[in-house]
Amino acid sequence: MTAPLSIELLYREESGRIVATLIRLLGDFDLAEEVAQEAFAAAITQWNEGAVPDQPRAWIVSTARHKALDAIRRRAILSKKQREIAVMAAIEERVAPAADDASAMDVVDDTLRLIFTCCHPAFSHEAQIALTLKTLCGMSTEEIARAFLVSPVTMAQRIVRAKSKFRAAGIPYRVPGPSELPERLEAVMTVVYLVFNEGYAATAGDAIVRRELCAEAIRLARWLVELLPAEGRPRALLALLLLHDARRDARTRGGEIVLLEEQDRSLWDGAQIAEGLVLVEAALRAERPSAYALQAAIAALHARAKRAEETDWRQIAALYELLAHLSPSPVVELNRAVAVAMVDGPERGLRLLDALAARAVLDDYHLLHAARADLLRRLGRFEEASAAYRAALALVSNDAERRFIERRLAEVTGPLRPSERC
Amino acid sequence: MQYMLLIYENEAIANAMPPEQMGAVFQEYGTFTKSIVESGHFKSGDALQPIATATTVRIRDGKTVTTDGPFAETREQLGGYYVVEAKDLDEAVAIAARIPASRTGSIEVRPVMVFEGGM
């Protein structure tokens, strides 16, 4: 009846936390994932027959433990190795009865352990992301491969390599101590942010998988907020993700990109915006707002504007200036220039962009050329605009963005400039 | 005089070796080690885990920066080594970060291979 649905929900919500507990008990990522899968499979058969347990989560953990013990016993018998038998004895001790009802505290700690281990700085970002999605989010290797546009074999190798490094290099399965926490949390938030960006930035590839990446990133950010209530930064990150993701339905129309100012704002997710705005307020009250808080505040100003013309560009430009001081990057300067153009006119914005272009740090970034082209277009300097659009086209990799730039290029070379049409 | 003998080789070759051939190589290492122990030349020596397990530690602007993989700066040359006992990678990295060269160069942290039953 409703059992299959509830198992699926339980899997979505709990598989990461269940695997987290199993990894602590078993000391082995692969075995933990394998027996968790088997336990969920057993749940589907048994619960469908009407035997739904009172505490589904505890049932899964306990079933998975028994399956793990069986697996270890089989291995021990096969290898007849003293070491395997010793490992089994140790695990039997830890897995022993009483432990069946893991306390709420254990679940929190286990989940944090897994989050910090997946995002351990000894792994590359690529490995951190793959490991996080696989073990915490319960995505399959194929799904992750599809989301990152690599072959399943490549993704599988990445995951295997990370897991074997976890074992061989002695990466600890623990929550970092207070002195390391700030830095380690930063690494975790970077991973969450990268997962979100991968889903949000590109519109190529499998749209459903990409949307799922955004949802998983939001779920991870929620976990951080819930598990580390004393930390302000996860709240700012969650706000940022919620406010961006709220625009998802308005961002594309028939596979084409719709610019922020042209989006149908009634399609924005009002509930998500409301939640994001509350979080932003709290994040900005912090003594030193993080870069995530400033970015979230910028997203909040966009979200507050009922119509594009009501956008408070002056405040957005000011926030970008703060952001440029806090975490300087050419991309932040690019965005600031665009905001300044909205406040003080395209000429001022273009001066900033030209200064940025002169530093040649963003030569390969199509959005710099597209932004310059846009300001040149607004100034009526069509010839220079079309050159800049062409530079952007040569660099853009996303199809929807390419079509957008092509349309703009046609505008400046087409009807307005019939002489250049041949 | 003491000398450190550094073993450089292509991991891919060892990975592609059939088990029998690998066994023969291990045996050869065993014989060699035994011979230099008996001749009194041996001070210490270990096999290392593959480069995939390596982590590089640098101190930059007072912050510990760890990255996946072995160091890849051709400007830096091997200048020394420590073998330390640490309870996990975090502890090993914390120790590596205290080596003065971590501020100017980089320290590769690579787990030592432990053979079951010894060699």
Coordinates of C-alpha atoms in Angstrom, one line a residue:
Chain A
M1 CA 0.0 0.0 0.0
T2 CA 1.8 3.1 1.2
A3 CA 4.9 1.1 2.2
P4 CA 6.9 1.5 -1.0
L5 CA 6.5 5.3 -0.8
S6 CA 7.6 5.4 2.9
I7 CA 10.6 3.2 2.2
E8 CA 11.6 5.5 -0.6
L9 CA 11.2 8.6 1.7
L10 CA 13.1 6.8 4.4
Y11 CA 15.9 6.1 1.9
R12 CA 16.1 9.7 0.7
E13 CA 16.0 11.1 4.2
E14 CA 17.9 8.5 6.2
S15 CA 20.2 6.4 4.0
G16 CA 23.1 8.9 4.5
R17 CA 22.7 8.9 8.3
I18 CA 22.3 5.1 8.4
V19 CA 25.4 4.6 6.3
A20 CA 27.2 7.1 8.6
T21 CA 26.4 5.0 11.6
L22 CA 27.4 1.8 9.8
I23 CA 30.7 3.2 8.8
R24 CA 31.5 4.0 12.4
L25 CA 30.6 0.4 13.4
L26 CA 32.2 -1.4 10.5
G27 CA 35.1 0.9 9.7
D28 CA 34.4 0.2 6.0
F29 CA 32.6 2.5 3.5
D30 CA 31.9 -0.3 0.9
L31 CA 30.6 -2.8 3.4
A32 CA 28.5 -0.1 5.1
E33 CA 26.9 1.0 1.8
E34 CA 26.4 -2.6 0.6
V35 CA 24.6 -3.8 3.8
A36 CA 22.5 -0.6 3.9
Q37 CA 21.3 -1.3 0.4
E38 CA 20.6 -5.0 1.3
A39 CA 18.7 -3.9 4.4
F40 CA 16.5 -1.5 2.4
A41 CA 15.9 -4.2 -0.2
A42 CA 14.8 -6.5 2.7
A43 CA 12.5 -3.8 4.0
I44 CA 10.8 -3.5 0.6
T45 CA 9.9 -7.2 0.7
Q46 CA 9.0 -7.5 4.4
W47 CA 7.2 -4.2 4.9
N48 CA 5.1 -4.8 1.8
E49 CA 3.9 -8.0 3.4
G50 CA 2.6 -5.8 6.2
A51 CA 5.3 -6.2 8.7
V52 CA 6.2 -2.5 9.1
P53 CA 8.3 -2.0 12.2
D54 CA 7.6 0.7 14.8
Q55 CA 11.0 2.2 14.4
P56 CA 11.8 1.8 10.7
R57 CA 15.2 3.5 11.0
A58 CA 16.4 1.3 13.9
W59 CA 15.1 -1.7 11.9
I60 CA 17.2 -0.9 8.9
V61 CA 20.3 -0.3 11.0
S62 CA 19.9 -3.5 12.9
T63 CA 19.1 -5.5 9.8
A64 CA 22.2 -4.0 8.1
R65 CA 24.3 -4.9 11.1
H66 CA 23.3 -8.5 10.9
K67 CA 24.0 -8.6 7.2
A68 CA 27.4 -7.0 7.9
L69 CA 28.2 -9.7 10.5
D70 CA 27.2 -12.4 8.0
A71 CA 29.4 -10.9 5.3
I72 CA 32.4 -10.6 7.6
R73 CA 31.9 -14.2 8.9
R74 CA 31.8 -15.4 5.3
R75 CA 35.0 -13.5 4.5
A76 CA 36.7 -14.8 7.6
I77 CA 35.8 -18.4 6.8
L78 CA 36.9 -17.9 3.2
S79 CA 40.2 -16.3 4.0
K80 CA 40.8 -18.2 7.3
K81 CA 42.7 -15.2 8.3
Q82 CA 43.5 -14.5 11.9
R83 CA 43.1 -10.8 11.2
E84 CA 39.6 -11.0 9.7
I85 CA 38.5 -13.1 12.7
A86 CA 39.9 -10.5 15.1
V87 CA 38.2 -7.7 13.2
M88 CA 34.9 -9.7 13.4
A89 CA 35.2 -10.1 17.1
A90 CA 35.8 -6.4 17.6
I91 CA 32.8 -5.5 15.4
E92 CA 30.6 -8.1 17.1
E93 CA 31.4 -6.4 20.3
R94 CA 30.6 -2.9 19.0
V95 CA 27.5 -4.0 17.1
A96 CA 26.3 -5.9 20.1
P97 CA 22.7 -5.6 21.3
A98 CA 22.0 -2.4 23.4
A99 CA 23.5 -0.5 20.5
D100 CA 20.4 -1.2 18.4
D101 CA 18.6 1.9 19.5
A102 CA 21.3 4.5 18.6
S103 CA 20.6 7.6 20.6
A104 CA 19.8 10.8 18.8
M105 CA 23.2 12.1 19.8
D106 CA 24.9 9.2 18.0
V107 CA 23.0 10.0 14.8
V108 CA 24.1 13.6 14.9
D109 CA 27.7 12.7 15.6
D110 CA 27.7 9.9 13.0
T111 CA 26.3 12.2 10.3
L112 CA 28.8 14.9 11.1
R113 CA 31.6 12.3 11.1
L114 CA 30.6 11.2 7.6
I115 CA 30.2 14.8 6.3
F116 CA 33.7 15.8 7.6
T117 CA 35.3 12.6 6.4
C118 CA 33.8 12.9 2.9
C119 CA 35.0 16.5 2.7
H120 CA 38.4 15.8 4.3
P121 CA 41.1 18.2 2.8
A122 CA 43.3 15.2 1.9
F123 CA 40.8 14.4 -0.9
S124 CA 40.6 16.5 -4.1
H125 CA 37.4 18.5 -4.6
E126 CA 36.3 16.1 -7.2
A127 CA 36.7 13.2 -4.8
Q128 CA 35.0 15.0 -2.0
I129 CA 32.0 15.8 -4.2
A130 CA 31.7 12.2 -5.5
L131 CA 32.1 10.7 -2.0
T132 CA 29.5 13.1 -0.5
L133 CA 26.9 12.4 -3.2
K134 CA 27.5 8.6 -3.1
T135 CA 27.6 8.0 0.7
L136 CA 25.7 10.9 2.2
C137 CA 23.1 11.5 -0.5
G138 CA 22.8 7.9 -1.6
M139 CA 23.1 8.7 -5.3
S140 CA 24.2 5.9 -7.5
T141 CA 27.6 6.1 -9.3
E142 CA 25.7 6.3 -12.6
E143 CA 23.6 9.3 -11.5
I144 CA 26.7 11.2 -10.2
A145 CA 28.5 10.4 -13.5
R146 CA 25.6 11.7 -15.5
A147 CA 25.4 14.9 -13.4
F148 CA 29.1 15.6 -13.9
L149 CA 29.2 14.6 -17.5
V150 CA 31.9 11.9 -17.1
S151 CA 31.6 8.2 -17.8
P152 CA 30.4 5.9 -15.1
V153 CA 33.8 4.1 -15.2
T154 CA 35.6 7.4 -14.5
M155 CA 33.3 8.2 -11.7
A156 CA 33.5 4.7 -10.2
Q157 CA 37.3 4.9 -10.3
R158 CA 37.2 8.3 -8.6
I159 CA 35.1 6.8 -5.8
V160 CA 37.2 3.6 -5.4
R161 CA 40.4 5.7 -5.3
A162 CA 38.9 7.9 -2.6
K163 CA 37.7 5.0 -0.5
S164 CA 41.0 3.3 -0.7
K165 CA 42.8 6.4 0.3
F166 CA 40.5 6.7 3.3
R167 CA 41.6 3.2 4.4
A168 CA 45.3 3.3 3.4
A169 CA 46.1 6.8 4.4
G170 CA 44.5 6.6 7.8
I171 CA 42.0 9.4 7.3
P172 CA 40.2 9.5 10.7
Y173 CA 36.4 9.0 11.0
R174 CA 35.6 11.8 13.4
V175 CA 34.3 15.3 13.9
P176 CA 37.2 17.8 14.0
G177 CA 38.0 19.4 17.3
P178 CA 37.1 23.0 18.0
S179 CA 40.4 24.4 16.9
E180 CA 40.2 22.8 13.4
L181 CA 36.4 23.2 13.0
P182 CA 36.3 26.6 11.3
E183 CA 38.7 25.6 8.6
R184 CA 37.2 22.1 8.1
L185 CA 33.7 23.5 8.0
E186 CA 34.8 25.9 5.3
A187 CA 35.9 22.8 3.2
V188 CA 32.5 21.2 3.8
M189 CA 30.6 24.3 2.7
T190 CA 32.8 24.6 -0.4
V191 CA 31.7 21.1 -1.4
V192 CA 28.0 21.9 -0.8
Y193 CA 28.4 25.1 -2.8
L194 CA 30.1 23.2 -5.6
V195 CA 27.4 20.6 -5.7
F196 CA 24.8 23.3 -5.9
N197 CA 26.7 25.2 -8.6
E198 CA 27.1 22.1 -10.7
G199 CA 23.3 21.7 -10.7
Y200 CA 22.5 25.3 -11.0
A201 CA 25.1 26.8 -13.4
A202 CA 24.8 24.5 -16.3
T203 CA 21.6 23.7 -18.2
A204 CA 23.3 21.1 -20.4
G205 CA 23.1 17.4 -19.5
D206 CA 20.3 15.7 -17.7
A207 CA 18.0 18.4 -16.3
I208 CA 16.4 16.1 -13.7
V209 CA 19.7 15.0 -12.3
R210 CA 20.9 18.6 -12.2
R211 CA 17.8 19.7 -10.3
E212 CA 18.5 16.8 -7.9
L213 CA 22.0 18.1 -7.3
C214 CA 20.5 21.5 -6.2
A215 CA 18.1 19.7 -3.9
E216 CA 20.8 17.5 -2.4
A217 CA 23.0 20.6 -1.8
I218 CA 20.1 22.3 0.0
R219 CA 19.6 19.1 2.1
L220 CA 23.2 19.0 3.1
A221 CA 23.2 22.7 4.0
R222 CA 20.1 22.0 6.2
W223 CA 22.0 19.3 7.9
L224 CA 24.8 21.6 8.7
V225 CA 22.4 24.2 10.1
E226 CA 20.7 21.5 12.2
L227 CA 23.9 19.7 13.3
L228 CA 26.0 22.8 14.1
P229 CA 23.5 25.2 15.5
A230 CA 26.2 27.4 17.0
E231 CA 27.8 28.1 13.6
G232 CA 26.5 31.1 11.6
R233 CA 28.0 30.3 8.2
P234 CA 25.9 27.3 7.4
R235 CA 22.8 29.4 7.8
A236 CA 24.1 32.0 5.3
L237 CA 25.0 29.2 2.9
L238 CA 21.5 27.7 3.2
A239 CA 19.9 31.1 2.6
L240 CA 22.1 31.6 -0.5
L241 CA 21.1 28.3 -2.0
L242 CA 17.4 28.6 -1.2
L243 CA 17.2 32.1 -2.7
H244 CA 19.0 31.0 -5.9
D245 CA 17.1 27.8 -6.2
A246 CA 13.8 29.6 -5.7
R247 CA 14.2 31.0 -9.3
R248 CA 14.7 27.6 -10.9
D249 CA 11.3 27.5 -12.7
A250 CA 11.7 30.9 -14.1
R251 CA 15.3 30.6 -15.3
T252 CA 14.6 28.7 -18.5
R253 CA 11.8 28.6 -20.9
G254 CA 11.7 25.8 -23.5
G255 CA 15.4 25.1 -22.9
E256 CA 16.4 28.8 -23.4
I257 CA 17.9 30.9 -20.6
V258 CA 15.8 33.7 -19.3
L259 CA 17.8 36.6 -17.8
L260 CA 17.0 37.6 -14.3
E261 CA 15.4 40.9 -15.4
E262 CA 13.2 39.1 -17.9
Q263 CA 12.1 36.3 -15.6
D264 CA 8.4 35.8 -14.7
R265 CA 8.7 36.5 -11.0
S266 CA 5.4 34.8 -10.2
L267 CA 7.2 31.5 -11.0
W268 CA 9.6 32.1 -8.1
D269 CA 9.2 29.8 -5.1
G270 CA 7.7 32.2 -2.5
A271 CA 8.0 29.8 0.4
Q272 CA 11.6 29.2 -0.3
I273 CA 12.3 32.9 -0.6
A274 CA 10.5 33.6 2.7
E275 CA 12.7 31.0 4.4
G276 CA 15.8 32.4 2.8
L277 CA 15.0 36.0 3.8
V278 CA 14.7 35.1 7.5
L279 CA 18.0 33.3 7.3
V280 CA 19.7 36.2 5.6
E281 CA 18.6 38.6 8.3
A282 CA 20.1 36.4 10.9
A283 CA 23.3 36.0 8.9
L284 CA 23.8 39.7 8.4
R285 CA 23.4 40.4 12.1
A286 CA 26.6 38.3 12.7
E287 CA 29.6 40.3 13.8
R288 CA 31.5 39.6 10.7
P289 CA 29.2 38.5 7.9
S290 CA 30.7 35.7 5.8
A291 CA 31.1 35.8 2.1
Y292 CA 28.1 33.5 1.9
A293 CA 26.1 35.9 3.9
L294 CA 27.0 38.8 1.5
Q295 CA 26.1 36.7 -1.5
A296 CA 22.9 35.7 0.1
A297 CA 22.1 39.3 0.9
I298 CA 22.6 40.1 -2.8
A299 CA 20.2 37.3 -3.8
A300 CA 17.8 38.6 -1.2
L301 CA 17.7 42.0 -2.8
H302 CA 16.8 40.4 -6.1
A303 CA 14.2 38.2 -4.4
R304 CA 12.6 41.2 -2.7
A305 CA 12.1 43.1 -6.0
K306 CA 8.6 42.4 -7.3
R307 CA 9.6 43.7 -10.7
A308 CA 13.1 44.0 -12.2
E309 CA 12.9 47.8 -12.2
E310 CA 12.4 47.8 -8.4
T311 CA 15.8 46.1 -7.8
D312 CA 17.9 48.0 -5.3
W313 CA 21.1 48.1 -7.5
R314 CA 22.8 50.7 -5.3
Q315 CA 22.7 48.4 -2.4
I316 CA 23.7 45.4 -4.5
A317 CA 26.7 47.3 -5.8
A318 CA 27.7 48.2 -2.3
L319 CA 27.4 44.6 -1.2
Y320 CA 29.6 43.5 -4.1
E321 CA 32.2 46.1 -3.0
L322 CA 32.2 44.5 0.5
L323 CA 32.5 41.1 -1.0
A324 CA 35.4 42.2 -3.1
H325 CA 37.2 43.2 0.1
L326 CA 36.3 40.1 2.0
S327 CA 37.1 37.5 -0.7
P328 CA 38.6 39.3 -3.7
S329 CA 38.0 37.6 -7.0
P330 CA 37.8 38.8 -10.6
V331 CA 34.3 37.3 -10.9
V332 CA 33.1 39.4 -8.0
E333 CA 34.6 42.5 -9.7
L334 CA 32.8 41.6 -12.8
N335 CA 29.5 41.4 -11.0
R336 CA 30.2 44.6 -9.2
A337 CA 30.8 46.3 -12.5
V338 CA 27.5 45.1 -13.8
A339 CA 25.7 46.4 -10.7
V340 CA 27.5 49.8 -11.0
A341 CA 26.4 50.0 -14.6
M342 CA 22.8 49.7 -13.4
V343 CA 23.3 52.5 -10.8
D344 CA 25.6 54.9 -12.6
G345 CA 25.0 54.0 -16.2
P346 CA 26.8 51.7 -18.7
E347 CA 29.7 54.0 -19.2
R348 CA 30.9 53.7 -15.5
G349 CA 30.3 49.9 -15.6
L350 CA 32.3 49.6 -18.9
R351 CA 35.2 51.5 -17.4
L352 CA 35.4 49.0 -14.6
L353 CA 35.1 46.0 -17.0
D354 CA 37.8 47.4 -19.3
A355 CA 40.1 47.8 -16.3
L356 CA 39.3 44.2 -15.4
A357 CA 39.8 43.0 -19.0
A358 CA 43.2 44.8 -19.1
R359 CA 44.4 42.6 -16.3
A360 CA 43.8 39.6 -18.6
V361 CA 42.8 37.3 -15.7
L362 CA 39.3 36.6 -17.1
D363 CA 40.3 36.3 -20.8
D364 CA 38.9 32.8 -21.0
Y365 CA 35.7 33.6 -19.1
H366 CA 32.8 34.0 -21.6
L367 CA 30.7 36.1 -19.1
L368 CA 33.3 38.9 -19.1
H369 CA 33.0 39.3 -22.8
A370 CA 29.2 38.9 -22.7
A371 CA 28.9 41.6 -20.0
R372 CA 31.2 44.0 -21.9
A373 CA 29.2 43.3 -25.1
D374 CA 25.9 44.0 -23.2
L375 CA 27.2 47.4 -22.0
L376 CA 28.6 48.3 -25.4
R377 CA 25.2 47.4 -26.9
R378 CA 23.4 49.6 -24.4
L379 CA 25.8 52.4 -25.4
G380 CA 25.0 51.9 -29.0
R381 CA 28.5 50.9 -29.9
F382 CA 27.3 47.9 -32.0
E383 CA 30.5 47.1 -33.8
E384 CA 32.5 46.7 -30.6
A385 CA 29.5 44.9 -29.1
S386 CA 29.4 42.3 -31.8
A387 CA 33.2 41.7 -31.5
A388 CA 32.7 41.1 -27.8
Y389 CA 29.7 38.8 -28.3
R390 CA 31.8 36.8 -30.8
A391 CA 34.6 36.5 -28.2
A392 CA 32.0 35.2 -25.7
L393 CA 30.7 32.7 -28.3
A394 CA 34.1 31.3 -28.9
L395 CA 34.4 30.5 -25.2
V396 CA 30.9 29.5 -24.1
S397 CA 30.4 25.8 -23.5
N398 CA 26.7 25.7 -22.5
D399 CA 24.2 25.3 -25.4
A400 CA 21.4 27.4 -23.9
E401 CA 23.9 30.2 -23.1
R402 CA 25.3 29.9 -26.6
R403 CA 21.9 30.4 -28.1
F404 CA 21.3 33.4 -25.9
I405 CA 24.5 35.1 -27.0
E406 CA 23.7 34.3 -30.6
R407 CA 20.4 36.0 -30.3
R408 CA 22.0 39.1 -28.8
L409 CA 24.7 39.0 -31.5
A410 CA 21.9 38.9 -34.1
E411 CA 20.3 41.9 -32.5
V412 CA 23.4 44.1 -32.8
T413 CA 24.4 42.8 -36.3
G414 CA 20.9 42.1 -37.6
P415 CA 18.0 44.4 -38.0
L416 CA 19.7 47.4 -36.4
R417 CA 22.8 47.0 -38.6
P418 CA 21.6 45.8 -42.0
S419 CA 25.0 46.8 -43.6
E420 CA 26.7 44.0 -41.7
R421 CA 24.3 41.3 -42.5
C422 CA 26.0 39.7 -45.4
Chain B
M1 CA 78.8 8.1 6.1
Q2 CA 75.2 7.3 5.8
Y3 CA 73.3 7.3 2.6
M4 CA 69.6 7.3 1.9
L5 CA 68.6 5.2 -1.1
L6 CA 65.5 6.5 -2.8
I7 CA 63.5 4.1 -4.8
Y8 CA 61.7 5.7 -7.8
E9 CA 59.6 3.5 -10.0
N10 CA 56.6 3.6 -12.2
E11 CA 53.6 2.3 -10.2
A12 CA 51.8 1.3 -13.3
I13 CA 54.4 -1.3 -14.1
A14 CA 54.1 -2.9 -10.7
N15 CA 50.2 -2.7 -10.9
A16 CA 50.2 -4.6 -14.2
M17 CA 52.4 -7.4 -12.9
P18 CA 50.9 -10.9 -12.6
P19 CA 50.9 -12.1 -9.0
E20 CA 53.7 -14.7 -9.5
Q21 CA 56.0 -12.1 -10.9
M22 CA 55.1 -9.8 -8.1
G23 CA 55.8 -12.5 -5.6
A24 CA 59.2 -13.0 -7.2
V25 CA 60.0 -9.3 -6.8
F26 CA 58.9 -9.3 -3.2
Q27 CA 61.2 -12.3 -2.6
E28 CA 64.0 -10.5 -4.2
Y29 CA 63.5 -7.5 -2.0
G30 CA 63.4 -9.9 1.0
T31 CA 66.7 -11.5 0.0
F32 CA 68.3 -8.1 -0.6
T33 CA 67.1 -6.7 2.8
K34 CA 68.4 -9.7 4.6
S35 CA 71.7 -9.5 2.9
I36 CA 72.3 -5.8 3.9
V37 CA 71.1 -6.5 7.4
E38 CA 73.6 -9.3 7.7
S39 CA 76.4 -7.3 6.2
G40 CA 75.7 -4.5 8.7
H41 CA 74.8 -1.9 6.1
F42 CA 71.1 -1.6 6.9
K43 CA 69.9 1.3 9.0
S44 CA 66.2 1.5 8.2
G45 CA 63.9 1.2 5.2
D46 CA 60.3 0.8 4.3
A47 CA 58.0 0.3 1.3
L48 CA 55.4 3.1 0.9
Q49 CA 51.8 3.0 0.0
P50 CA 51.0 4.0 -3.6
I51 CA 51.0 7.7 -4.5
A52 CA 47.2 7.7 -4.6
T53 CA 47.4 7.7 -0.8
A54 CA 49.6 10.8 -0.6
T55 CA 48.7 14.1 0.9
T56 CA 50.8 17.2 0.6
V57 CA 51.1 19.8 3.4
R58 CA 52.2 23.4 3.0
I59 CA 52.0 26.3 5.4
R60 CA 51.0 29.5 3.5
D61 CA 50.1 32.7 5.2
G62 CA 50.2 30.9 8.5
K63 CA 47.5 28.4 7.4
T64 CA 47.9 24.7 6.9
V65 CA 47.0 23.9 3.3
T66 CA 46.5 20.2 2.5
T67 CA 46.1 18.8 -1.0
D68 CA 45.4 15.4 -2.5
G69 CA 48.4 13.8 -4.2
P70 CA 52.2 14.0 -4.1
F71 CA 53.9 17.3 -4.5
A72 CA 54.5 18.3 -8.1
E73 CA 56.9 21.3 -8.0
T74 CA 59.9 20.5 -10.0
R75 CA 61.6 23.5 -8.3
E76 CA 61.7 21.5 -5.1
Q77 CA 64.1 18.7 -4.4
L78 CA 64.0 16.1 -1.7
G79 CA 65.9 17.4 1.2
G80 CA 65.3 15.0 4.0
Y81 CA 62.8 12.8 5.6
Y82 CA 61.2 11.7 8.9
V83 CA 59.4 8.5 9.7
V84 CA 56.8 9.2 12.5
E85 CA 54.3 7.2 14.4
A86 CA 50.9 9.0 14.3
K87 CA 47.4 7.7 15.2
D88 CA 45.8 8.9 12.0
L89 CA 46.4 11.2 8.9
D90 CA 45.3 14.3 10.8
E91 CA 47.9 13.8 13.4
A92 CA 50.6 13.1 10.8
V93 CA 49.5 16.3 8.9
A94 CA 49.7 18.3 12.1
I95 CA 53.3 17.1 12.7
A96 CA 54.2 17.7 9.0
A97 CA 53.0 21.3 9.4
R98 CA 55.6 21.8 12.1
I99 CA 58.5 21.0 9.9
P100 CA 60.2 24.3 9.0
A101 CA 60.2 23.5 5.2
S102 CA 56.4 23.3 5.2
R103 CA 56.5 27.2 5.1
T104 CA 58.8 27.4 2.1
G105 CA 58.5 24.0 0.4
S106 CA 56.1 21.2 0.8
I107 CA 55.9 18.0 2.8
E108 CA 54.5 14.8 1.3
V109 CA 52.8 12.6 3.8
R110 CA 52.7 9.0 2.6
P111 CA 51.7 6.0 4.7
V112 CA 54.3 3.3 5.2
M113 CA 53.3 -0.1 4.0
V114 CA 52.7 -2.6 6.7
F115 CA 53.1 -6.3 5.7
E116 CA 51.0 -8.8 7.5
G117 CA 53.3 -11.3 9.3
G118 CA 56.3 -9.2 8.5
M119 CA 59.0 -9.9 5.8

